[in-house]
């Protein structure tokens, strides 16, 4: 009996070697993906007790690498290219978590199309300042080039069509996964892979970033909630009497309607909610004007970024809480008209103007503002050539100048929606007056770059507050009546400072409310404190103006006090709801879905005709065709 090792037949030698090499690289790829991810559910040791988690997280990369392998025939090159791409994705995710407190979500990839529309200018400020990430990327590219030149092919060039068939199968599988074909829910089952809809961060930590992206896309990226018509009818019936009373309130009639100026102040919040700043005075004009108007906390649907989420709620009165598939609403609108505050004001003779000192294409605002009904959009190119910058962006003083320039002393009343940008991050860009910035004190423990960024932010909101005071003073001197609504779109991305200092209420940064103010420059009132949400502001504004004939906005004022505090940033701990509040929340979800679909008006009472400026009766409106979709 021979002791020599048995040799495989020659015809099986190459395929076995190829198979073993491929399996080894696949196994290594799964391990490296889990290592790069770092989530507790997908780190390499999890292959021993829950292999499904790291495998599912690595599967999209495996499919892409398989397609590349069948195209290039080079094993290390194919998997190396995918690992390099994964590294870039995880790097972007790290930046988002550091600045916004939440990981990447499927809708974030729509930002790729915004890079050439002003997005690159905005996002470039958040890129790492250290050269090491860029050197690492260059090294990875150099290694890929070397593999392309020197790695011997693993697969033969001629396979009788087998490579083509296999590549087509893998490409089809990858495409179906990216398109969210529901068959993949069997593998990416949210109950098995730890999907927590209220926390993308927790989902990514337990299931891996890539699995989290796929699960959010499969479960929330394609379908829409279906409104419950019975719930909507019941809610309208429950509020029928007070709703009709509001619709019958005396309208402004022939009285002179006020000019309305809404200032959406970039990243503005009252620093007194932070520990160490409880008795600070960074916003003296806001405090002073709150003593002669209506103000309070403002619950908004975003943190650190995503301005258009708050903006969308303010202009439409629709709560994004009820639209799981809308992360960046302006990028996802697909119809020409959207129900909005702007359209109501248009119907009452207002000239409606949006104003923003930035690229009009960014966030798709040009198209979105047309859909919302604005008559004009005054953007960066229409500002004076010498409009000053402060830091990276246009100064708030230039925005105030433009507001005053747009307001006319005669003609129809005007609605100006002004979006400021001076206080936009990043906050490591030198401002116009560094000595002013450097004199700002910070809470104990905040040092180095965190200190510099906090000082820069506070410098900019000091200017926002000063411009609020100047605007109100100038409007008070005009003959025409006016209203000013001022609010912050979200808290700034100063995560490290928040974690070091903490908040007075003991809650985390994602749970903090912003601030808002409504004031009549010529007619101060006794101060009113009202905590509300951004989607409720249109109803508040119309009520103050004296326009009562829109049943939807009137309804939001009736249900709003019970629901306002439920609005919060993605990733914030889910609010606790009582039974009655949950029922109201579910019913309002159906109301908003019907409103978005353009089919709500047939259920709501409608003003029939005014007599001497007073509506004399209400009745159901006729059905209308759907006007908007996503």
Coordinates of C-alpha atoms in Angstrom, one line a residue:
X1 CA 0.0 0.0 0.0
X2 CA 1.5 3.3 -1.1
X3 CA 1.9 6.1 1.5
X4 CA 2.1 8.8 -1.1
X5 CA -0.8 11.4 -1.0
X6 CA -3.5 10.9 -3.5
X7 CA -3.4 13.4 -6.4
X8 CA -6.5 14.8 -7.8
X9 CA -7.2 14.2 -11.5
X10 CA -5.8 16.9 -13.7
X11 CA -9.2 18.0 -14.9
X12 CA -10.3 18.8 -11.4
X13 CA -7.2 20.5 -10.2
X14 CA -8.0 24.1 -11.4
X15 CA -11.6 24.2 -10.4
X16 CA -10.9 23.0 -6.9
X17 CA -8.2 25.6 -6.5
X18 CA -10.4 28.3 -7.8
X19 CA -13.2 27.3 -5.5
X20 CA -11.0 27.2 -2.4
X21 CA -9.5 30.6 -3.3
X22 CA -12.9 32.1 -3.8
X23 CA -14.3 30.7 -0.6
X24 CA -11.3 32.0 1.4
X25 CA -11.7 35.5 -0.1
X26 CA -15.5 35.5 0.5
X27 CA -14.9 34.5 4.1
X28 CA -12.3 37.2 4.5
X29 CA -14.6 39.8 2.9
X30 CA -17.4 39.0 5.4
X31 CA -14.9 39.4 8.3
X32 CA -13.4 42.6 7.0
X33 CA -16.9 44.1 6.3
X34 CA -17.9 43.3 9.9
X35 CA -14.6 44.8 11.2
X36 CA -15.1 48.0 9.2
X37 CA -18.7 48.3 10.3
X38 CA -17.9 47.8 14.0
X39 CA -21.5 47.1 15.0
X40 CA -22.0 44.7 17.9
X41 CA -24.1 42.4 15.8
X42 CA -21.7 42.0 12.9
X43 CA -18.2 42.0 14.3
X44 CA -16.2 38.9 13.2
X45 CA -16.8 36.9 16.3
X46 CA -20.6 36.9 15.5
X47 CA -19.9 34.4 12.7
X48 CA -19.8 31.8 15.5
X49 CA -23.2 32.5 17.1
X50 CA -25.3 34.6 14.6
X51 CA -23.7 34.2 11.2
X52 CA -26.9 35.5 9.5
X53 CA -26.1 39.0 10.7
X54 CA -22.6 39.5 9.4
X55 CA -23.4 37.6 6.2
X56 CA -26.5 39.7 5.4
X57 CA -24.5 42.9 6.1
X58 CA -21.8 41.7 3.6
X59 CA -24.2 40.2 1.0
X60 CA -24.6 43.3 -1.3
X61 CA -20.8 43.7 -1.4
X62 CA -20.4 40.0 -2.2
X63 CA -22.9 40.3 -5.1
X64 CA -21.1 43.3 -6.5
X65 CA -17.7 41.7 -6.1
X66 CA -19.0 38.6 -7.9
X67 CA -20.2 40.7 -10.8
X68 CA -16.8 42.4 -11.0
X69 CA -15.0 39.0 -10.8
X70 CA -16.9 37.7 -13.7
X71 CA -16.1 40.8 -15.7
X72 CA -12.4 41.2 -14.8
X73 CA -11.6 37.5 -14.0
X74 CA -9.4 38.9 -11.2
X75 CA -10.3 37.8 -7.6
X76 CA -8.4 40.3 -5.4
X77 CA -9.0 43.2 -7.7
X78 CA -12.8 42.7 -7.6
X79 CA -13.1 42.3 -3.9
X80 CA -10.5 45.0 -3.3
X81 CA -12.6 47.5 -5.3
X82 CA -15.7 46.7 -3.3
X83 CA -13.9 47.0 0.0
X84 CA -12.6 50.4 -1.1
X85 CA -16.1 51.5 -2.0
X86 CA -17.4 50.2 1.4
X87 CA -14.7 52.2 3.1
X88 CA -15.9 55.4 1.4
X89 CA -19.5 54.6 2.4
X90 CA -18.5 53.9 6.0
X91 CA -16.4 57.1 6.1
X92 CA -19.3 59.2 5.0
X93 CA -21.4 57.4 7.6
X94 CA -18.9 58.3 10.3
X95 CA -19.1 62.0 9.3
X96 CA -22.9 61.9 9.4
X97 CA -23.0 60.3 12.8
X98 CA -20.4 62.8 14.1
X99 CA -22.3 65.8 12.9
X100 CA -26.0 64.8 12.9
X101 CA -26.2 61.9 15.4
X102 CA -27.8 59.5 12.9
X103 CA -26.3 57.0 10.4
X104 CA -26.9 56.9 6.7
X105 CA -30.4 56.2 5.5
X106 CA -31.6 55.3 2.0
X107 CA -32.8 58.8 1.1
X108 CA -29.3 60.2 1.9
X109 CA -28.1 58.7 -1.4
X110 CA -30.3 61.2 -3.2
X111 CA -27.7 63.8 -2.1
X112 CA -25.4 62.5 -4.9
X113 CA -27.6 64.2 -7.4
X114 CA -27.4 67.4 -5.4
X115 CA -23.6 67.7 -5.4
X116 CA -23.5 69.6 -8.7
X117 CA -26.4 71.8 -7.5
X118 CA -24.6 73.6 -4.7
X119 CA -24.4 70.5 -2.5
X120 CA -20.7 70.0 -2.9
X121 CA -20.0 73.5 -1.7
X122 CA -22.1 72.9 1.4
X123 CA -20.9 69.3 2.2
X124 CA -17.2 69.9 1.5
X125 CA -17.0 71.8 4.8
X126 CA -17.7 68.6 6.7
X127 CA -14.9 66.6 5.1
X128 CA -11.9 65.6 7.3
X129 CA -9.2 68.2 7.6
X130 CA -6.6 65.5 8.4
X131 CA -4.6 64.3 5.3
X132 CA -4.7 60.6 6.5
X133 CA -8.1 59.6 5.1
X134 CA -7.2 61.0 1.7
X135 CA -3.8 59.3 1.8
X136 CA -5.4 56.0 2.7
X137 CA -7.8 56.4 -0.2
X138 CA -5.0 57.1 -2.6
X139 CA -3.1 54.1 -1.3
X140 CA -6.2 51.9 -1.8
X141 CA -6.5 53.2 -5.4
X142 CA -2.8 52.5 -6.0
X143 CA -3.3 49.0 -4.7
X144 CA -6.2 48.5 -7.0
X145 CA -4.2 49.6 -10.0
X146 CA -1.4 47.2 -9.1
X147 CA -3.9 44.4 -8.9
X148 CA -5.2 45.2 -12.3
X149 CA -1.8 45.1 -13.8
X150 CA -0.1 42.2 -12.0
X151 CA -2.8 39.9 -10.6
X152 CA -3.2 36.8 -12.8
X153 CA -6.8 35.9 -13.8
X154 CA -8.6 33.4 -11.7
X155 CA -11.1 32.5 -14.4
X156 CA -10.4 31.4 -18.0
X157 CA -11.3 33.9 -20.7
X158 CA -13.4 31.5 -22.7
X159 CA -16.1 29.6 -20.7
X160 CA -18.7 29.0 -23.4
X161 CA -21.1 31.6 -22.0
X162 CA -21.0 30.4 -18.4
X163 CA -19.4 33.7 -17.2
X164 CA -22.1 35.7 -19.0
X165 CA -24.9 33.7 -17.5
X166 CA -23.5 33.7 -13.9
X167 CA -22.7 37.4 -14.2
X168 CA -26.3 38.2 -15.4
X169 CA -27.7 36.2 -12.5
X170 CA -25.6 38.0 -9.9
X171 CA -26.3 41.4 -11.5
X172 CA -30.0 40.7 -11.5
X173 CA -29.9 39.7 -7.8
X174 CA -28.0 42.8 -6.9
X175 CA -30.3 45.1 -8.9
X176 CA -33.4 43.5 -7.3
X177 CA -31.9 44.1 -3.9
X178 CA -31.2 47.7 -4.7
X179 CA -34.7 48.2 -6.0
X180 CA -36.2 46.8 -2.9
X181 CA -37.9 43.7 -4.3
X182 CA -40.0 42.4 -1.5
X183 CA -38.6 38.8 -1.9
X184 CA -35.5 40.0 0.0
X185 CA -37.6 40.6 3.1
X186 CA -37.2 36.9 3.9
X187 CA -33.5 37.4 4.5
X188 CA -33.7 41.0 5.7
X189 CA -36.5 40.3 8.1
X190 CA -36.8 43.2 10.6
X191 CA -38.0 41.0 13.4
X192 CA -34.9 38.7 12.9
X193 CA -32.2 41.3 12.1
X194 CA -33.2 43.8 14.8
X195 CA -34.9 46.6 12.9
X196 CA -35.9 49.4 15.2
X197 CA -37.9 51.9 13.1
X198 CA -37.5 54.7 15.6
X199 CA -33.7 54.4 15.8
X200 CA -31.5 54.0 12.7
X201 CA -28.5 54.1 15.1
X202 CA -29.6 51.1 17.1
X203 CA -30.5 49.2 14.0
X204 CA -27.1 49.8 12.4
X205 CA -25.4 48.9 15.7
X206 CA -27.1 45.5 15.9
X207 CA -27.6 44.6 12.3
X208 CA -24.8 46.5 10.5
X209 CA -25.0 49.7 8.5
X210 CA -25.6 48.0 5.2
X211 CA -28.3 45.7 6.5
X212 CA -29.9 48.7 8.2
X213 CA -30.0 50.6 4.9
X214 CA -31.6 47.7 3.1
X215 CA -34.2 47.0 5.8
X216 CA -35.2 50.7 6.0
X217 CA -35.5 50.7 2.2
X218 CA -37.5 47.5 2.1
X219 CA -39.9 48.4 4.9
X220 CA -40.3 52.2 4.4
X221 CA -38.7 53.2 1.1
X222 CA -41.3 52.2 -1.4
X223 CA -44.8 51.8 0.0
X224 CA -47.0 54.6 1.4
X225 CA -49.2 54.4 4.4
X226 CA -52.8 53.8 3.3
X227 CA -55.2 56.3 5.0
X228 CA -58.0 54.9 7.1
X229 CA -61.0 56.6 5.7
X230 CA -63.2 55.6 8.7
X231 CA -60.6 57.1 11.2
X232 CA -60.5 60.3 9.2
X233 CA -64.3 60.7 9.0
X234 CA -64.5 60.0 12.8
X235 CA -61.9 62.7 13.6
X236 CA -63.7 65.3 11.5
X237 CA -67.0 64.3 13.1
X238 CA -65.5 64.6 16.6
X239 CA -64.4 68.2 15.8
X240 CA -67.3 69.1 13.6
X241 CA -68.8 71.8 15.9
X242 CA -65.6 73.7 16.9
X243 CA -64.3 73.4 13.3
X244 CA -67.5 75.0 11.9
X245 CA -67.2 77.7 14.6
X246 CA -63.7 78.5 13.4
X247 CA -64.8 78.6 9.8
X248 CA -67.6 81.1 10.7
X249 CA -65.3 83.5 12.5
X250 CA -65.2 87.0 11.0
X251 CA -62.6 87.1 8.3
X252 CA -60.3 90.0 7.5
X253 CA -62.8 91.1 4.9
X254 CA -62.1 94.5 3.4
X255 CA -59.5 95.4 6.2
X256 CA -56.0 95.8 5.0
X257 CA -54.2 92.5 5.1
X258 CA -50.7 92.7 6.7
X259 CA -47.5 91.9 4.9
X260 CA -46.2 88.6 6.3
X261 CA -42.4 88.0 6.7
X262 CA -41.4 84.5 7.8
X263 CA -37.7 84.1 8.7
X264 CA -36.5 80.5 8.9
X265 CA -33.3 81.1 10.8
X266 CA -30.6 78.6 10.1
X267 CA -29.8 76.4 13.1
X268 CA -31.2 79.0 15.6
X269 CA -32.0 77.9 19.1
X270 CA -31.9 79.5 22.5
X271 CA -28.6 78.5 24.2
X272 CA -30.2 78.8 27.7
X273 CA -31.4 75.2 27.3
X274 CA -27.8 74.1 27.6
X275 CA -26.1 73.6 31.0
X276 CA -23.6 76.4 31.6
X277 CA -25.7 78.9 29.5
X278 CA -28.8 78.9 31.7
X279 CA -28.4 82.7 32.4
X280 CA -26.8 83.7 29.1
X281 CA -27.9 86.6 26.9
X282 CA -27.0 85.6 23.4
X283 CA -30.5 86.4 22.0
X284 CA -31.6 89.7 23.6
X285 CA -33.9 90.7 20.8
X286 CA -35.7 87.3 20.8
X287 CA -36.3 87.8 24.6
X288 CA -37.4 91.4 24.2
X289 CA -39.8 90.6 21.4
X290 CA -41.2 87.5 23.1
X291 CA -42.5 90.0 25.7
X292 CA -44.7 91.6 23.1
X293 CA -45.8 88.6 21.0
X294 CA -46.4 84.9 21.0
X295 CA -43.5 82.5 21.5
X296 CA -42.4 79.2 22.9
X297 CA -40.7 75.9 22.2
X298 CA -40.9 74.6 18.6
X299 CA -40.8 70.8 18.0
X300 CA -39.2 70.1 14.6
X301 CA -38.6 66.9 12.6
X302 CA -34.9 67.1 12.2
X303 CA -31.5 67.7 13.9
X304 CA -28.3 69.2 12.8
X305 CA -29.3 69.3 9.1
X306 CA -32.2 68.4 6.8
X307 CA -33.5 72.0 6.8
X308 CA -36.1 71.2 4.2
X309 CA -37.9 68.9 6.6
X310 CA -38.9 71.7 8.9
X311 CA -39.4 74.0 5.9
X312 CA -41.7 71.5 4.2
X313 CA -43.8 71.2 7.4
X314 CA -44.0 75.0 7.8
X315 CA -45.1 75.6 4.2
X316 CA -47.6 72.7 3.9
X317 CA -48.9 72.1 7.4
X318 CA -48.3 68.4 6.9
X319 CA -46.4 66.4 9.6
X320 CA -43.6 64.3 8.3
X321 CA -44.3 62.0 11.2
X322 CA -47.0 60.6 9.0
X323 CA -44.8 59.9 5.9
X324 CA -42.2 57.3 6.6
X325 CA -41.0 57.4 3.0
X326 CA -40.2 61.1 3.0
X327 CA -36.8 62.0 4.4
X328 CA -36.0 64.8 1.9
X329 CA -39.5 65.8 0.7
X330 CA -38.4 68.4 -1.9
X331 CA -36.4 65.7 -3.7
X332 CA -39.4 63.3 -3.7
X333 CA -42.3 65.4 -4.9
X334 CA -43.6 64.1 -8.2
X335 CA -46.6 66.3 -9.1
X336 CA -47.0 69.9 -10.1
X337 CA -49.1 71.2 -7.2
X338 CA -48.9 70.7 -3.4
X339 CA -51.5 71.9 -0.9
X340 CA -49.8 74.7 1.1
X341 CA -50.0 77.8 3.1
X342 CA -48.7 79.6 0.1
X343 CA -51.7 78.7 -2.0
X344 CA -54.1 79.8 0.7
X345 CA -52.4 83.2 0.8
X346 CA -52.4 83.4 -3.0
X347 CA -56.2 82.9 -3.0
X348 CA -56.4 85.9 -0.6
X349 CA -54.5 88.2 -3.0
X350 CA -51.0 87.9 -1.6
X351 CA -47.9 88.2 -3.7
X352 CA -45.8 85.3 -2.5
X353 CA -42.0 85.3 -2.6
X354 CA -39.3 82.9 -1.4
X355 CA -35.9 84.3 -0.6
X356 CA -32.7 82.4 0.0
X357 CA -29.0 83.5 -0.5
X358 CA -27.9 80.2 -1.9
X359 CA -28.0 78.0 -5.1
X360 CA -31.7 77.7 -6.1
X361 CA -31.2 74.2 -7.4
X362 CA -29.9 72.8 -4.1
X363 CA -32.6 70.7 -2.3
X364 CA -34.6 71.0 -5.6
X365 CA -36.0 74.3 -4.2
X366 CA -36.7 75.8 -7.6
X367 CA -39.1 73.0 -8.6
X368 CA -40.5 72.6 -5.1
X369 CA -41.4 76.3 -4.6
X370 CA -43.3 76.2 -7.9
X371 CA -45.2 73.2 -6.7
X372 CA -46.0 74.9 -3.4
X373 CA -47.3 77.9 -5.3
X374 CA -44.8 80.7 -4.8
X375 CA -45.0 83.5 -7.4
X376 CA -41.3 84.2 -7.3
X377 CA -38.0 82.7 -5.9
X378 CA -35.3 85.2 -5.2
X379 CA -32.0 83.3 -4.9
X380 CA -28.3 83.9 -4.6
X381 CA -27.8 85.2 -8.2
X382 CA -30.5 87.9 -7.6
X383 CA -28.9 89.4 -4.5
X384 CA -26.6 92.4 -5.0
X385 CA -23.1 91.4 -6.2
X386 CA -21.6 93.0 -3.1
X387 CA -23.9 91.2 -0.6
X388 CA -21.5 90.5 2.3
X389 CA -20.5 87.0 3.5
X390 CA -19.8 86.1 7.1
X391 CA -17.9 82.9 7.4
X392 CA -18.7 80.5 4.5
X393 CA -22.1 81.9 3.6
X394 CA -24.1 85.1 3.0
X395 CA -24.5 87.2 6.1
X396 CA -27.9 87.5 7.7
X397 CA -27.6 91.3 7.3
X398 CA -27.7 90.8 3.5
X399 CA -30.9 88.7 3.9
X400 CA -32.6 91.5 6.0
X401 CA -31.6 94.1 3.4
X402 CA -33.2 91.9 0.7
X403 CA -36.4 91.4 2.6
X404 CA -36.7 95.2 3.0
X405 CA -35.9 95.7 -0.6
X406 CA -38.6 93.3 -1.7
X407 CA -41.4 94.9 0.5
X408 CA -43.5 97.4 -1.4
X409 CA -45.4 100.4 0.0
X410 CA -48.3 99.8 -2.3
X411 CA -50.0 97.0 -4.2
X412 CA -51.2 93.7 -2.9
X413 CA -50.1 92.3 0.5
X414 CA -46.9 90.3 0.4
X415 CA -45.8 87.1 1.9
X416 CA -42.0 86.7 2.1
X417 CA -40.5 83.4 3.2
X418 CA -36.8 84.1 3.9
X419 CA -34.3 81.3 4.6
X420 CA -31.2 82.4 6.2
X421 CA -27.8 80.7 5.9
X422 CA -25.1 82.5 7.8
X423 CA -25.3 80.2 10.8
X424 CA -25.0 77.0 8.7
X425 CA -22.2 74.6 9.6
X426 CA -19.4 73.7 9.5
X427 CA -18.4 75.9 12.3
X428 CA -14.6 75.8 11.9
X429 CA -14.7 78.4 9.1
X430 CA -13.2 81.8 10.3
X431 CA -15.9 84.5 10.6
X432 CA -15.5 88.1 9.5
X433 CA -14.7 89.3 13.1
X434 CA -12.6 86.7 14.9
X435 CA -12.0 88.8 18.0
X436 CA -15.8 89.0 18.5
X437 CA -16.0 85.2 18.2
X438 CA -13.0 84.5 20.5
X439 CA -14.5 86.7 23.3
X440 CA -17.4 84.3 23.7
X441 CA -17.2 82.1 26.8
X442 CA -18.0 78.4 26.7
X443 CA -19.1 75.9 29.4
X444 CA -16.4 74.2 31.4
X445 CA -14.9 71.1 29.8
X446 CA -15.5 72.2 26.2
X447 CA -12.0 72.7 24.7
X448 CA -10.0 72.7 21.4
X449 CA -12.0 72.4 18.2
X450 CA -15.3 71.9 20.1
X451 CA -14.8 75.2 21.8
X452 CA -14.0 77.0 18.5
X453 CA -17.0 75.6 16.8
X454 CA -19.4 76.5 19.6
X455 CA -18.0 80.0 19.7
X456 CA -18.4 80.4 16.0
X457 CA -22.0 79.2 16.1
X458 CA -22.8 81.6 18.9
X459 CA -21.2 84.4 17.0
X460 CA -23.5 83.8 14.1
X461 CA -26.7 83.5 16.0
X462 CA -25.8 86.7 17.7
X463 CA -26.1 88.2 14.3
X464 CA -29.3 86.4 13.5
X465 CA -30.8 87.8 16.7
X466 CA -29.6 91.3 15.9
X467 CA -31.1 91.1 12.4
X468 CA -34.4 90.0 13.9
X469 CA -34.4 93.2 16.0
X470 CA -33.5 95.3 13.0
X471 CA -36.2 93.8 10.8
X472 CA -39.0 94.3 13.4
X473 CA -37.8 97.9 14.0
X474 CA -37.9 98.7 10.3
X475 CA -41.3 97.1 9.8
X476 CA -42.7 99.0 12.7
X477 CA -41.7 102.3 10.9
X478 CA -43.6 101.4 7.7
X479 CA -47.2 102.6 7.0
X480 CA -48.5 99.1 6.1
X481 CA -49.3 96.6 8.8
X482 CA -47.1 93.5 9.1
X483 CA -46.5 90.2 10.9
X484 CA -43.1 88.6 11.6
X485 CA -42.8 84.9 12.2
X486 CA -39.3 83.8 13.2
X487 CA -38.1 80.3 14.1
X488 CA -35.1 78.0 14.0
X489 CA -35.2 75.1 11.6
X490 CA -33.2 72.7 13.9
X491 CA -30.4 72.6 16.5
X492 CA -26.9 72.9 15.0
X493 CA -24.6 69.9 14.7
X494 CA -22.5 70.5 17.8
X495 CA -22.7 67.0 19.2
X496 CA -19.5 66.9 21.2
X497 CA -20.4 70.2 23.0
X498 CA -23.9 68.8 23.9
X499 CA -22.5 65.6 25.2
X500 CA -19.9 67.5 27.4
X501 CA -22.2 70.2 28.7
X502 CA -25.6 68.4 28.6
X503 CA -29.1 70.0 28.6
X504 CA -31.0 71.6 31.4
X505 CA -33.9 69.2 31.0
X506 CA -31.6 66.1 31.1
X507 CA -32.7 64.8 27.7
X508 CA -30.4 64.0 24.8
X509 CA -29.7 66.3 21.9
X510 CA -32.2 64.6 19.5
X511 CA -35.0 65.4 21.9
X512 CA -34.5 69.1 22.3
X513 CA -37.0 71.6 20.9
X514 CA -36.1 74.8 19.2
X515 CA -37.8 78.2 19.5
X516 CA -40.2 80.4 17.6
X517 CA -41.7 83.9 17.8
X518 CA -44.8 85.6 16.2
X519 CA -45.0 89.4 16.6
X520 CA -46.8 92.4 15.1
X521 CA -44.2 95.1 14.8
X522 CA -46.7 98.0 15.0
X523 CA -49.0 96.4 17.6
X524 CA -47.4 94.7 20.6
X525 CA -49.6 92.4 22.7
X526 CA -49.4 90.9 26.2
X527 CA -46.9 88.0 25.9
X528 CA -48.4 84.6 25.1
X529 CA -46.4 81.3 25.7
X530 CA -47.3 78.6 23.2
X531 CA -45.3 75.4 22.6
X532 CA -46.1 74.0 19.2
X533 CA -44.6 72.2 16.2
X534 CA -43.4 73.3 12.8
X535 CA -46.4 71.7 11.0
X536 CA -48.8 73.7 13.1
X537 CA -47.2 77.1 12.4
X538 CA -49.3 77.8 9.2
X539 CA -52.5 77.5 11.1
X540 CA -51.2 79.8 13.9
X541 CA -50.2 82.3 11.2
X542 CA -53.5 82.3 9.3
X543 CA -55.4 82.7 12.5
X544 CA -53.4 85.7 13.5
X545 CA -53.9 87.2 10.0
X546 CA -57.6 86.6 10.2
X547 CA -58.0 84.1 7.4
X548 CA -60.3 81.4 8.6
X549 CA -61.7 79.7 5.5
X550 CA -59.3 76.8 5.1
X551 CA -60.8 73.9 7.0
X552 CA -57.6 71.8 7.1
X553 CA -55.5 74.5 8.8
X554 CA -58.4 75.2 11.1
X555 CA -58.4 71.5 12.0
X556 CA -54.7 71.5 12.8
X557 CA -55.3 74.2 15.4
X558 CA -57.9 72.1 17.1
X559 CA -55.8 68.8 17.3
X560 CA -52.4 70.5 17.5
X561 CA -52.1 71.0 21.2
X562 CA -52.4 67.2 21.8
X563 CA -49.9 66.2 19.1
X564 CA -47.3 69.0 18.9
X565 CA -44.8 67.3 21.3
X566 CA -44.8 64.1 19.2
X567 CA -42.8 65.9 16.5
X568 CA -39.1 65.1 16.9
X569 CA -35.9 64.3 15.0
X570 CA -35.3 60.9 13.4
X571 CA -33.4 58.7 15.9
X572 CA -34.9 60.4 19.0
X573 CA -36.3 58.1 21.7
X574 CA -40.0 57.5 20.7
X575 CA -42.4 59.6 22.8
X576 CA -44.8 57.9 25.2
X577 CA -48.4 58.2 24.0
X578 CA -51.5 57.6 26.0
X579 CA -54.4 55.7 24.6
X580 CA -56.4 58.7 23.5
X581 CA -53.4 60.5 22.2
X582 CA -52.4 57.5 20.1
X583 CA -55.9 57.3 18.6
X584 CA -55.8 61.0 17.7
X585 CA -52.3 60.5 16.2
X586 CA -53.5 57.6 14.1
X587 CA -56.5 59.5 12.9
X588 CA -54.4 62.6 12.0
X589 CA -52.1 60.4 10.1
X590 CA -55.0 59.4 7.8
X591 CA -56.1 63.0 7.5
X592 CA -52.6 64.0 6.3
X593 CA -52.4 61.1 3.9
X594 CA -55.7 62.2 2.4
X595 CA -54.5 65.8 2.3
X596 CA -51.4 64.8 0.4
X597 CA -53.4 62.7 -2.0
X598 CA -55.7 65.6 -2.7
X599 CA -58.8 63.7 -1.5
X600 CA -59.4 65.3 1.9
X601 CA -61.5 68.3 0.9
X602 CA -64.5 66.2 0.1
X603 CA -64.7 65.3 3.7
X604 CA -64.2 68.7 5.2
X605 CA -66.7 71.5 5.7
X606 CA -66.3 74.4 3.4
X607 CA -67.2 78.1 3.5
X608 CA -70.1 78.6 1.0
X609 CA -70.1 82.4 0.7
X610 CA -69.1 85.4 2.7
X611 CA -71.7 88.1 3.6
X612 CA -70.2 91.4 4.6
X613 CA -66.9 89.6 5.3
X614 CA -68.5 86.9 7.4
X615 CA -69.1 83.3 6.2
X616 CA -72.8 82.5 6.6
X617 CA -72.7 78.7 6.3
X618 CA -70.5 75.7 5.8
X619 CA -71.1 72.5 3.8
X620 CA -69.0 69.6 2.5
X621 CA -66.8 70.5 -0.4
X622 CA -67.2 68.7 -3.7
X623 CA -64.7 65.9 -4.4
X624 CA -61.5 66.9 -6.2
X625 CA -59.0 64.9 -8.2
X626 CA -55.7 64.0 -6.6
X627 CA -53.2 66.8 -7.0
X628 CA -50.0 65.5 -5.5
X629 CA -48.1 62.3 -5.2
X630 CA -44.7 61.1 -4.2

